[in-house]
Amino acid sequence: MDLGIKGKRALVCASSKGLGLGCAEALAEAGVNLVMNARTDGPLQAAAQDIRDRFGVEVVAVAADITSEDGRAKVLEAAGDVDILVNNAGGPPPGMWTDWERDDFIAALDANMLTPIALIKALVPAMMDRGWGRVVNITSQSVKAPIAVLGLSNSARAGLTGYVAGTSRQVAPSGVTMNNLLPGIHATDRAVSLDAGVSKQQGISPEEARAAREATIPARRYGTRQEFGATCAFLCSQHAGFIVGQNILLDGGGVNSTL
Ligand code: NAP
């Protein structure tokens, strides 16, 4: 399917690896020029060059912490006007509800709620002026079904979800759509490190830890960054202009709910 977005320009945050990289690759395959970002320059430059080589699109790579004000300013300056914004960053650490203090919540809100909101505020007005735009926020399945040890993530992402629900309806009349993608378990570095933690804790091999988690997913496997990226690219396509303010689960059926 031709996604109809060849020649558009996208900012994909936190995109040297994992789900962000999957989104960058799928957009590049559709002919979209990219601004990519991550904190560590080496893997970011390598991912950017790989995408240039494979898809022949323009890629600007900006090493910066997207959750800091300075980092965002650097990325926004390099990005200029974009047609597509994919919001992403690392998730808050796990823990116990009794341990989290105000500062822990402020840090989580800053990274996973206020950072995407700041980027939306910076970039969406020009999209509205041009009458076309796409915003996709990578959140988590924990928005639909809480993961208790990720209480900081549950809280910050629920806040962003509420903001997107209202704001998406305010910008839709100008041709800008805003939606959230909710990953379940995907085979990224993050999943590997979670499996390594379980393996150490329970005295089992990483393969056994992965198999035990896969058994809890109806699809009996982890998702891939490629299928996640393809969904993101579709949401950014010309065909998805009527999808507004939605929360789309990609979890192999992991969240057990009817709606
Ligand atoms: P990942 O494989 O660890 O990749 C994270 C990417 O983001 C890397 O490119 C990393 O590069 C970059 N990054 C992290 N923090 C950043 C920051 N502050 N500023 C700029 N770049 C940053 O992670 P992932 O699995 O793709 O997860 C992406 C998001 O989805 C996270 O918020 C995660 O909590 C959420 N999620 C993932 C899953 C899953 O199963 N994978 C499930 C639910 C939710 P640098 O380290 O060099 O900055």
PDB file of N, CA and C in Angstrom, residues 158-191:
ATOM      1  N   ALA A 158      -0.957   7.808  31.965  1.00  0.00           N
ATOM      2  CA  ALA A 158      -2.401   8.081  32.045  1.00  0.00           C
ATOM      3  C   ALA A 158      -2.639   9.587  31.894  1.00  0.00           C
ATOM      4  N   GLY A 159      -1.747  10.393  32.467  1.00  0.00           N
ATOM      5  CA  GLY A 159      -1.874  11.854  32.333  1.00  0.00           C
ATOM      6  C   GLY A 159      -1.765  12.284  30.883  1.00  0.00           C
ATOM      7  N   LEU A 160      -0.781  11.731  30.164  1.00  0.00           N
ATOM      8  CA  LEU A 160      -0.620  12.073  28.746  1.00  0.00           C
ATOM      9  C   LEU A 160      -1.857  11.623  27.958  1.00  0.00           C
ATOM     10  N   THR A 161      -2.374  10.454  28.305  1.00  0.00           N
ATOM     11  CA  THR A 161      -3.536   9.911  27.585  1.00  0.00           C
ATOM     12  C   THR A 161      -4.740  10.842  27.715  1.00  0.00           C
ATOM     13  N   GLY A 162      -4.947  11.382  28.916  1.00  0.00           N
ATOM     14  CA  GLY A 162      -6.047  12.324  29.120  1.00  0.00           C
ATOM     15  C   GLY A 162      -5.848  13.586  28.298  1.00  0.00           C
ATOM     16  N   TYR A 163      -4.611  14.072  28.267  1.00  0.00           N
ATOM     17  CA  TYR A 163      -4.307  15.284  27.492  1.00  0.00           C
ATOM     18  C   TYR A 163      -4.573  15.053  25.998  1.00  0.00           C
ATOM     19  N   VAL A 164      -4.131  13.902  25.492  1.00  0.00           N
ATOM     20  CA  VAL A 164      -4.291  13.604  24.061  1.00  0.00           C
ATOM     21  C   VAL A 164      -5.779  13.439  23.717  1.00  0.00           C
ATOM     22  N   ALA A 165      -6.540  12.826  24.639  1.00  0.00           N
ATOM     23  CA  ALA A 165      -7.969  12.620  24.374  1.00  0.00           C
ATOM     24  C   ALA A 165      -8.661  13.943  24.074  1.00  0.00           C
ATOM     25  N   GLY A 166      -8.378  14.961  24.870  1.00  0.00           N
ATOM     26  CA  GLY A 166      -9.024  16.258  24.658  1.00  0.00           C
ATOM     27  C   GLY A 166      -8.392  17.039  23.517  1.00  0.00           C
ATOM     28  N   THR A 167      -7.056  17.096  23.501  1.00  0.00           N
ATOM     29  CA  THR A 167      -6.362  17.948  22.534  1.00  0.00           C
ATOM     30  C   THR A 167      -6.547  17.435  21.102  1.00  0.00           C
ATOM     31  N   SER A 168      -6.590  16.112  20.938  1.00  0.00           N
ATOM     32  CA  SER A 168      -6.735  15.558  19.582  1.00  0.00           C
ATOM     33  C   SER A 168      -8.016  16.064  18.927  1.00  0.00           C
ATOM     34  N   ARG A 169      -9.062  16.251  19.756  1.00  0.00           N
ATOM     35  CA  ARG A 169     -10.340  16.752  19.198  1.00  0.00           C
ATOM     36  C   ARG A 169     -10.261  18.246  18.877  1.00  0.00           C
ATOM     37  N   GLN A 170      -9.348  18.941  19.546  1.00  0.00           N
ATOM     38  CA  GLN A 170      -9.206  20.385  19.267  1.00  0.00           C
ATOM     39  C   GLN A 170      -8.398  20.648  18.000  1.00  0.00           C
ATOM     40  N   VAL A 171      -7.449  19.754  17.671  1.00  0.00           N
ATOM     41  CA  VAL A 171      -6.610  20.009  16.501  1.00  0.00           C
ATOM     42  C   VAL A 171      -7.134  19.316  15.237  1.00  0.00           C
ATOM     43  N   ALA A 172      -8.033  18.340  15.419  1.00  0.00           N
ATOM     44  CA  ALA A 172      -8.547  17.579  14.259  1.00  0.00           C
ATOM     45  C   ALA A 172      -9.167  18.466  13.176  1.00  0.00           C
ATOM     46  N   PRO A 173      -9.888  19.562  13.533  1.00  0.00           N
ATOM     47  CA  PRO A 173     -10.472  20.381  12.460  1.00  0.00           C
ATOM     48  C   PRO A 173      -9.430  20.969  11.505  1.00  0.00           C
ATOM     49  N   SER A 174      -8.166  21.045  11.948  1.00  0.00           N
ATOM     50  CA  SER A 174      -7.110  21.589  11.083  1.00  0.00           C
ATOM     51  C   SER A 174      -6.343  20.512  10.338  1.00  0.00           C
ATOM     52  N   GLY A 175      -6.849  19.279  10.344  1.00  0.00           N
ATOM     53  CA  GLY A 175      -6.188  18.223   9.571  1.00  0.00           C
ATOM     54  C   GLY A 175      -5.037  17.544  10.301  1.00  0.00           C
ATOM     55  N   VAL A 176      -4.961  17.777  11.601  1.00  0.00           N
ATOM     56  CA  VAL A 176      -3.886  17.136  12.387  1.00  0.00           C
ATOM     57  C   VAL A 176      -4.508  16.022  13.236  1.00  0.00           C
ATOM     58  N   THR A 177      -3.974  14.808  13.113  1.00  0.00           N
ATOM     59  CA  THR A 177      -4.463  13.715  13.963  1.00  0.00           C
ATOM     60  C   THR A 177      -3.430  13.406  15.037  1.00  0.00           C
ATOM     61  N   MET A 178      -3.953  12.974  16.182  1.00  0.00           N
ATOM     62  CA  MET A 178      -3.089  12.672  17.328  1.00  0.00           C
ATOM     63  C   MET A 178      -3.623  11.385  17.950  1.00  0.00           C
ATOM     64  N   ASN A 179      -2.761  10.377  18.065  1.00  0.00           N
ATOM     65  CA  ASN A 179      -3.170   9.078  18.604  1.00  0.00           C
ATOM     66  C   ASN A 179      -2.031   8.493  19.439  1.00  0.00           C
ATOM     67  N   ASN A 180      -2.369   7.479  20.244  1.00  0.00           N
ATOM     68  CA  ASN A 180      -1.357   6.806  21.065  1.00  0.00           C
ATOM     69  C   ASN A 180      -1.229   5.345  20.640  1.00  0.00           C
ATOM     70  N   LEU A 181       0.008   4.860  20.609  1.00  0.00           N
ATOM     71  CA  LEU A 181       0.270   3.432  20.391  1.00  0.00           C
ATOM     72  C   LEU A 181       0.705   2.829  21.717  1.00  0.00           C
ATOM     73  N   LEU A 182       0.048   1.734  22.114  1.00  0.00           N
ATOM     74  CA  LEU A 182       0.280   1.137  23.427  1.00  0.00           C
ATOM     75  C   LEU A 182       0.990  -0.211  23.270  1.00  0.00           C
ATOM     76  N   PRO A 183       2.332  -0.211  23.413  1.00  0.00           N
ATOM     77  CA  PRO A 183       3.023  -1.489  23.256  1.00  0.00           C
ATOM     78  C   PRO A 183       2.797  -2.421  24.435  1.00  0.00           C
ATOM     79  N   GLY A 184       2.562  -3.714  24.117  1.00  0.00           N
ATOM     80  CA  GLY A 184       2.740  -4.770  25.100  1.00  0.00           C
ATOM     81  C   GLY A 184       4.199  -5.177  25.020  1.00  0.00           C
ATOM     82  N   ILE A 185       4.486  -6.430  25.295  1.00  0.00           N
ATOM     83  CA  ILE A 185       5.896  -6.851  25.364  1.00  0.00           C
ATOM     84  C   ILE A 185       6.481  -7.013  23.964  1.00  0.00           C
ATOM     85  N   HIS A 186       7.548  -6.279  23.715  1.00  0.00           N
ATOM     86  CA  HIS A 186       8.237  -6.331  22.425  1.00  0.00           C
ATOM     87  C   HIS A 186       9.694  -6.747  22.625  1.00  0.00           C
ATOM     88  N   ALA A 187      10.243  -7.380  21.600  1.00  0.00           N
ATOM     89  CA  ALA A 187      11.616  -7.890  21.682  1.00  0.00           C
ATOM     90  C   ALA A 187      12.617  -6.768  21.442  1.00  0.00           C
ATOM     91  N   THR A 188      12.761  -5.871  22.408  1.00  0.00           N
ATOM     92  CA  THR A 188      13.755  -4.803  22.329  1.00  0.00           C
ATOM     93  C   THR A 188      14.780  -5.017  23.443  1.00  0.00           C
ATOM     94  N   ASP A 189      15.796  -4.147  23.495  1.00  0.00           N
ATOM     95  CA  ASP A 189      16.810  -4.245  24.564  1.00  0.00           C
ATOM     96  C   ASP A 189      16.165  -4.247  25.943  1.00  0.00           C
ATOM     97  N   ARG A 190      15.063  -3.485  26.044  1.00  0.00           N
ATOM     98  CA  ARG A 190      14.381  -3.365  27.328  1.00  0.00           C
ATOM     99  C   ARG A 190      13.826  -4.728  27.766  1.00  0.00           C
ATOM    100  N   ALA A 191      13.239  -5.457  26.817  1.00  0.00           N
ATOM    101  CA  ALA A 191      12.697  -6.784  27.133  1.00  0.00           C
ATOM    102  C   ALA A 191      13.831  -7.729  27.534  1.00  0.00           C
TER     103      ALA A 191
END
